[in-house]
């Protein structure tokens, strides 16, 4: 299966009740050759409206952090979410919703074969790294899972609510840049 076919099938998904309230499926955005994949928990209102991940205020903050380390969703990364449809009132996805959507994320992962996966926030980190992962304690650390490096950082929306955490989150992005230079085929400026 290729990305176009996967996206077409995902856009028609009716695996859980989130399909009843969504405006758009948020498949993801980026390049199919990305060595770095970012994964959030799920779309918010702006993302549901536009059908793209991280396009609201938190997406603007994420884009600034990405730009600072020479990453760009249109050039060298891929951004996706655990669930592809917005949970009502921006609540956390239920375990059933996450389980219904994870095959889409796994298929994206298989097609991309990223060298590094960055979990944006607690929900993504607990789904992809460890059920008991503490993003406040373990952010910025890399974990090797079958040859792919996983790292979590604070979700950009959490940084907007708690601006005092921005410096430590930015430090995670600097560590990411350094790790990219160490393990990926492309290097980025320091």
PDB file of C-alpha atoms in Angstrom:
ATOM      1  CA  UNK A   1       0.000   0.000   0.000  1.00  0.00           C
ATOM      2  CA  UNK A   2       1.209   3.542  -0.716  1.00  0.00           C
ATOM      3  CA  UNK A   3       0.492   6.795   1.138  1.00  0.00           C
ATOM      4  CA  UNK A   4      -2.215   7.918  -1.296  1.00  0.00           C
ATOM      5  CA  UNK A   5      -4.166   4.667  -0.894  1.00  0.00           C
ATOM      6  CA  UNK A   6      -3.727   4.682   2.875  1.00  0.00           C
ATOM      7  CA  UNK A   7      -4.966   8.272   3.081  1.00  0.00           C
ATOM      8  CA  UNK A   8      -7.980   7.536   0.880  1.00  0.00           C
ATOM      9  CA  UNK A   9      -8.976   4.596   3.100  1.00  0.00           C
ATOM     10  CA  UNK A  10      -8.368   6.564   6.303  1.00  0.00           C
ATOM     11  CA  UNK A  11     -10.527   9.475   5.129  1.00  0.00           C
ATOM     12  CA  UNK A  12     -13.472   7.069   4.837  1.00  0.00           C
ATOM     13  CA  UNK A  13     -12.913   5.512   8.282  1.00  0.00           C
ATOM     14  CA  UNK A  14     -15.932   4.655  10.439  1.00  0.00           C
ATOM     15  CA  UNK A  15     -14.189   2.414  13.011  1.00  0.00           C
ATOM     16  CA  UNK A  16     -15.380   4.355  16.068  1.00  0.00           C
ATOM     17  CA  UNK A  17     -17.967   6.897  17.153  1.00  0.00           C
ATOM     18  CA  UNK A  18     -15.697   9.873  16.483  1.00  0.00           C
ATOM     19  CA  UNK A  19     -16.717   9.631  12.828  1.00  0.00           C
ATOM     20  CA  UNK A  20     -20.191  10.848  13.839  1.00  0.00           C
ATOM     21  CA  UNK A  21     -19.012  14.237  15.116  1.00  0.00           C
ATOM     22  CA  UNK A  22     -15.978  15.011  12.943  1.00  0.00           C
ATOM     23  CA  UNK A  23     -15.857  17.550  10.162  1.00  0.00           C
ATOM     24  CA  UNK A  24     -12.641  16.174   8.679  1.00  0.00           C
ATOM     25  CA  UNK A  25     -10.383  13.204   9.220  1.00  0.00           C
ATOM     26  CA  UNK A  26      -6.931  14.561  10.036  1.00  0.00           C
ATOM     27  CA  UNK A  27      -4.715  12.013   8.295  1.00  0.00           C
ATOM     28  CA  UNK A  28      -1.432  13.829   8.861  1.00  0.00           C
ATOM     29  CA  UNK A  29       0.893  16.133   7.004  1.00  0.00           C
ATOM     30  CA  UNK A  30       4.445  15.984   5.775  1.00  0.00           C
ATOM     31  CA  UNK A  31       6.729  14.185   3.403  1.00  0.00           C
ATOM     32  CA  UNK A  32       6.731  10.440   2.736  1.00  0.00           C
ATOM     33  CA  UNK A  33      10.536  10.340   3.038  1.00  0.00           C
ATOM     34  CA  UNK A  34      10.599  11.861   6.540  1.00  0.00           C
ATOM     35  CA  UNK A  35      13.160  10.433   8.930  1.00  0.00           C
ATOM     36  CA  UNK A  36      11.437  12.188  11.832  1.00  0.00           C
ATOM     37  CA  UNK A  37       7.774  11.642  12.705  1.00  0.00           C
ATOM     38  CA  UNK A  38       5.854  13.716  15.253  1.00  0.00           C
ATOM     39  CA  UNK A  39       2.762  12.219  16.896  1.00  0.00           C
ATOM     40  CA  UNK A  40       0.174  14.114  18.940  1.00  0.00           C
ATOM     41  CA  UNK A  41      -2.927  12.809  20.667  1.00  0.00           C
ATOM     42  CA  UNK A  42      -5.681  14.009  18.333  1.00  0.00           C
ATOM     43  CA  UNK A  43      -7.091  16.911  16.351  1.00  0.00           C
ATOM     44  CA  UNK A  44      -8.540  19.991  18.009  1.00  0.00           C
ATOM     45  CA  UNK A  45     -11.206  22.329  16.652  1.00  0.00           C
ATOM     46  CA  UNK A  46      -8.913  24.105  14.159  1.00  0.00           C
ATOM     47  CA  UNK A  47      -7.528  20.811  12.905  1.00  0.00           C
ATOM     48  CA  UNK A  48     -11.028  19.353  12.518  1.00  0.00           C
ATOM     49  CA  UNK A  49     -12.026  22.457  10.567  1.00  0.00           C
ATOM     50  CA  UNK A  50      -9.027  22.369   8.186  1.00  0.00           C
ATOM     51  CA  UNK A  51      -8.246  18.646   8.064  1.00  0.00           C
ATOM     52  CA  UNK A  52      -4.573  19.261   8.952  1.00  0.00           C
ATOM     53  CA  UNK A  53      -2.643  18.571  12.183  1.00  0.00           C
ATOM     54  CA  UNK A  54      -1.400  21.300  14.496  1.00  0.00           C
ATOM     55  CA  UNK A  55      -2.767  24.355  12.696  1.00  0.00           C
ATOM     56  CA  UNK A  56      -4.056  26.374  15.658  1.00  0.00           C
ATOM     57  CA  UNK A  57      -2.060  28.356  18.216  1.00  0.00           C
ATOM     58  CA  UNK A  58      -0.256  25.238  19.439  1.00  0.00           C
ATOM     59  CA  UNK A  59       0.640  24.398  15.838  1.00  0.00           C
ATOM     60  CA  UNK A  60       2.083  27.867  15.348  1.00  0.00           C
ATOM     61  CA  UNK A  61       4.267  27.364  18.428  1.00  0.00           C
ATOM     62  CA  UNK A  62       5.313  23.929  17.179  1.00  0.00           C
ATOM     63  CA  UNK A  63       6.220  25.403  13.790  1.00  0.00           C
ATOM     64  CA  UNK A  64       8.448  28.023  15.481  1.00  0.00           C
ATOM     65  CA  UNK A  65      10.282  25.304  17.422  1.00  0.00           C
ATOM     66  CA  UNK A  66      10.643  23.214  14.268  1.00  0.00           C
ATOM     67  CA  UNK A  67      11.967  26.168  12.283  1.00  0.00           C
ATOM     68  CA  UNK A  68      14.564  26.866  14.980  1.00  0.00           C
ATOM     69  CA  UNK A  69      16.102  23.419  14.337  1.00  0.00           C
ATOM     70  CA  UNK A  70      15.594  23.473  10.551  1.00  0.00           C
ATOM     71  CA  UNK A  71      12.615  21.125  10.423  1.00  0.00           C
ATOM     72  CA  UNK A  72       9.508  21.832   8.383  1.00  0.00           C
ATOM     73  CA  UNK A  73       6.316  19.837   7.875  1.00  0.00           C
ATOM     74  CA  UNK A  74       6.444  20.571   4.141  1.00  0.00           C
ATOM     75  CA  UNK A  75      10.093  19.584   3.672  1.00  0.00           C
ATOM     76  CA  UNK A  76      11.497  16.962   6.037  1.00  0.00           C
ATOM     77  CA  UNK A  77       9.092  15.630   8.709  1.00  0.00           C
ATOM     78  CA  UNK A  78       5.681  14.005   9.035  1.00  0.00           C
ATOM     79  CA  UNK A  79       3.101  14.942  11.696  1.00  0.00           C
ATOM     80  CA  UNK A  80       0.239  12.661  12.703  1.00  0.00           C
ATOM     81  CA  UNK A  81      -1.962  11.900  15.715  1.00  0.00           C
ATOM     82  CA  UNK A  82      -2.981   8.859  17.731  1.00  0.00           C
ATOM     83  CA  UNK A  83      -6.618   9.434  16.701  1.00  0.00           C
ATOM     84  CA  UNK A  84      -7.484  10.952  13.345  1.00  0.00           C
ATOM     85  CA  UNK A  85     -10.819  12.539  14.355  1.00  0.00           C
ATOM     86  CA  UNK A  86     -11.477  15.195  16.984  1.00  0.00           C
ATOM     87  CA  UNK A  87     -12.790  13.950  20.307  1.00  0.00           C
ATOM     88  CA  UNK A  88     -15.753  16.161  21.332  1.00  0.00           C
ATOM     89  CA  UNK A  89     -14.827  19.113  23.569  1.00  0.00           C
ATOM     90  CA  UNK A  90     -11.137  18.245  23.054  1.00  0.00           C
ATOM     91  CA  UNK A  91     -11.377  15.476  25.652  1.00  0.00           C
ATOM     92  CA  UNK A  92      -8.736  12.747  25.778  1.00  0.00           C
ATOM     93  CA  UNK A  93      -9.369   9.915  23.318  1.00  0.00           C
ATOM     94  CA  UNK A  94     -10.899   6.851  24.957  1.00  0.00           C
ATOM     95  CA  UNK A  95      -8.920   3.589  24.931  1.00  0.00           C
ATOM     96  CA  UNK A  96     -11.432   2.206  22.409  1.00  0.00           C
ATOM     97  CA  UNK A  97     -11.019   5.208  20.087  1.00  0.00           C
ATOM     98  CA  UNK A  98      -7.237   4.968  20.299  1.00  0.00           C
ATOM     99  CA  UNK A  99      -7.334   1.230  19.616  1.00  0.00           C
ATOM    100  CA  UNK A 100      -9.593   1.774  16.582  1.00  0.00           C
ATOM    101  CA  UNK A 101      -7.226   4.388  15.159  1.00  0.00           C
ATOM    102  CA  UNK A 102      -3.818   2.888  15.952  1.00  0.00           C
ATOM    103  CA  UNK A 103      -3.787   0.703  12.801  1.00  0.00           C
ATOM    104  CA  UNK A 104      -3.776   3.922  10.729  1.00  0.00           C
ATOM    105  CA  UNK A 105      -0.776   5.248  12.670  1.00  0.00           C
ATOM    106  CA  UNK A 106       1.014   1.897  12.430  1.00  0.00           C
ATOM    107  CA  UNK A 107       0.492   1.868   8.663  1.00  0.00           C
ATOM    108  CA  UNK A 108       1.891   5.412   8.418  1.00  0.00           C
ATOM    109  CA  UNK A 109       4.884   4.309  10.499  1.00  0.00           C
ATOM    110  CA  UNK A 110       5.488   1.262   8.277  1.00  0.00           C
ATOM    111  CA  UNK A 111       5.388   3.382   5.117  1.00  0.00           C
ATOM    112  CA  UNK A 112       7.624   6.124   6.540  1.00  0.00           C
ATOM    113  CA  UNK A 113      10.082   4.002   8.484  1.00  0.00           C
ATOM    114  CA  UNK A 114      11.201   7.017  10.532  1.00  0.00           C
ATOM    115  CA  UNK A 115      14.483   6.914  12.409  1.00  0.00           C
ATOM    116  CA  UNK A 116      13.030   9.079  15.207  1.00  0.00           C
ATOM    117  CA  UNK A 117       9.480   9.445  16.569  1.00  0.00           C
ATOM    118  CA  UNK A 118       8.691  12.459  18.755  1.00  0.00           C
ATOM    119  CA  UNK A 119       5.616  12.114  20.957  1.00  0.00           C
ATOM    120  CA  UNK A 120       3.915  15.436  21.609  1.00  0.00           C
ATOM    121  CA  UNK A 121       2.432  15.158  25.085  1.00  0.00           C
ATOM    122  CA  UNK A 122       1.436  12.526  27.607  1.00  0.00           C
ATOM    123  CA  UNK A 123      -1.239  10.693  25.606  1.00  0.00           C
ATOM    124  CA  UNK A 124       1.049   9.986  22.649  1.00  0.00           C
ATOM    125  CA  UNK A 125       3.981   9.077  24.919  1.00  0.00           C
ATOM    126  CA  UNK A 126       1.897   6.634  26.942  1.00  0.00           C
ATOM    127  CA  UNK A 127       0.588   5.018  23.765  1.00  0.00           C
ATOM    128  CA  UNK A 128       3.926   4.771  21.965  1.00  0.00           C
ATOM    129  CA  UNK A 129       6.681   4.655  24.594  1.00  0.00           C
ATOM    130  CA  UNK A 130       5.296   3.248  27.858  1.00  0.00           C
ATOM    131  CA  UNK A 131       1.905   3.160  29.615  1.00  0.00           C
ATOM    132  CA  UNK A 132       3.457   4.709  32.736  1.00  0.00           C
ATOM    133  CA  UNK A 133       5.506   7.338  30.886  1.00  0.00           C
ATOM    134  CA  UNK A 134       5.733  10.684  32.703  1.00  0.00           C
ATOM    135  CA  UNK A 135       6.242  13.450  30.168  1.00  0.00           C
ATOM    136  CA  UNK A 136       7.112  15.931  32.910  1.00  0.00           C
ATOM    137  CA  UNK A 137       9.928  13.691  34.234  1.00  0.00           C
ATOM    138  CA  UNK A 138      11.155  11.924  31.094  1.00  0.00           C
ATOM    139  CA  UNK A 139      10.755  14.486  28.315  1.00  0.00           C
ATOM    140  CA  UNK A 140      13.788  14.901  26.098  1.00  0.00           C
ATOM    141  CA  UNK A 141      15.120  11.386  26.738  1.00  0.00           C
ATOM    142  CA  UNK A 142      15.522   8.940  23.853  1.00  0.00           C
ATOM    143  CA  UNK A 143      14.346   5.346  23.993  1.00  0.00           C
ATOM    144  CA  UNK A 144      15.358   2.732  21.417  1.00  0.00           C
ATOM    145  CA  UNK A 145      12.438   0.538  20.419  1.00  0.00           C
ATOM    146  CA  UNK A 146      13.447  -2.069  17.848  1.00  0.00           C
ATOM    147  CA  UNK A 147      15.837   0.286  16.087  1.00  0.00           C
ATOM    148  CA  UNK A 148      13.628   3.393  16.125  1.00  0.00           C
ATOM    149  CA  UNK A 149      14.356   6.151  18.622  1.00  0.00           C
ATOM    150  CA  UNK A 150      11.382   7.542  20.536  1.00  0.00           C
ATOM    151  CA  UNK A 151      11.368  10.776  22.501  1.00  0.00           C
ATOM    152  CA  UNK A 152       8.591  12.761  24.141  1.00  0.00           C
ATOM    153  CA  UNK A 153       8.245  16.442  24.785  1.00  0.00           C
ATOM    154  CA  UNK A 154       5.565  18.614  26.302  1.00  0.00           C
ATOM    155  CA  UNK A 155       2.550  19.180  24.074  1.00  0.00           C
ATOM    156  CA  UNK A 156       2.545  22.661  22.508  1.00  0.00           C
ATOM    157  CA  UNK A 157      -0.941  23.326  23.976  1.00  0.00           C
ATOM    158  CA  UNK A 158       0.473  22.620  27.451  1.00  0.00           C
ATOM    159  CA  UNK A 159       3.252  25.120  26.761  1.00  0.00           C
ATOM    160  CA  UNK A 160       0.668  27.774  25.904  1.00  0.00           C
ATOM    161  CA  UNK A 161      -1.045  27.111  29.253  1.00  0.00           C
ATOM    162  CA  UNK A 162       2.291  26.989  31.143  1.00  0.00           C
ATOM    163  CA  UNK A 163       4.756  29.309  29.372  1.00  0.00           C
ATOM    164  CA  UNK A 164       7.377  28.697  32.070  1.00  0.00           C
ATOM    165  CA  UNK A 165       7.907  25.227  30.567  1.00  0.00           C
ATOM    166  CA  UNK A 166       8.882  26.592  27.149  1.00  0.00           C
ATOM    167  CA  UNK A 167      12.656  26.698  27.787  1.00  0.00           C
ATOM    168  CA  UNK A 168      12.831  23.034  28.825  1.00  0.00           C
ATOM    169  CA  UNK A 169      10.656  22.011  25.863  1.00  0.00           C
ATOM    170  CA  UNK A 170      12.902  23.991  23.533  1.00  0.00           C
ATOM    171  CA  UNK A 171      15.827  22.119  25.061  1.00  0.00           C
ATOM    172  CA  UNK A 172      14.117  18.904  23.906  1.00  0.00           C
ATOM    173  CA  UNK A 173      14.089  20.250  20.350  1.00  0.00           C
ATOM    174  CA  UNK A 174      17.792  21.103  20.566  1.00  0.00           C
ATOM    175  CA  UNK A 175      18.448  17.542  21.787  1.00  0.00           C
ATOM    176  CA  UNK A 176      16.342  16.294  18.872  1.00  0.00           C
ATOM    177  CA  UNK A 177      18.426  18.293  16.399  1.00  0.00           C
ATOM    178  CA  UNK A 178      21.597  16.831  17.877  1.00  0.00           C
ATOM    179  CA  UNK A 179      20.188  13.294  17.710  1.00  0.00           C
ATOM    180  CA  UNK A 180      19.105  13.836  14.085  1.00  0.00           C
ATOM    181  CA  UNK A 181      22.671  14.868  13.246  1.00  0.00           C
ATOM    182  CA  UNK A 182      23.928  11.733  14.964  1.00  0.00           C
ATOM    183  CA  UNK A 183      21.611   9.088  13.478  1.00  0.00           C
ATOM    184  CA  UNK A 184      19.868  10.371  10.352  1.00  0.00           C
ATOM    185  CA  UNK A 185      20.999  10.620   6.769  1.00  0.00           C
ATOM    186  CA  UNK A 186      20.587  14.411   6.742  1.00  0.00           C
ATOM    187  CA  UNK A 187      22.241  16.908   9.035  1.00  0.00           C
ATOM    188  CA  UNK A 188      20.771  20.155  10.217  1.00  0.00           C
ATOM    189  CA  UNK A 189      22.550  23.340  11.187  1.00  0.00           C
ATOM    190  CA  UNK A 190      23.401  23.948  14.841  1.00  0.00           C
TER     191      UNK A 190
END
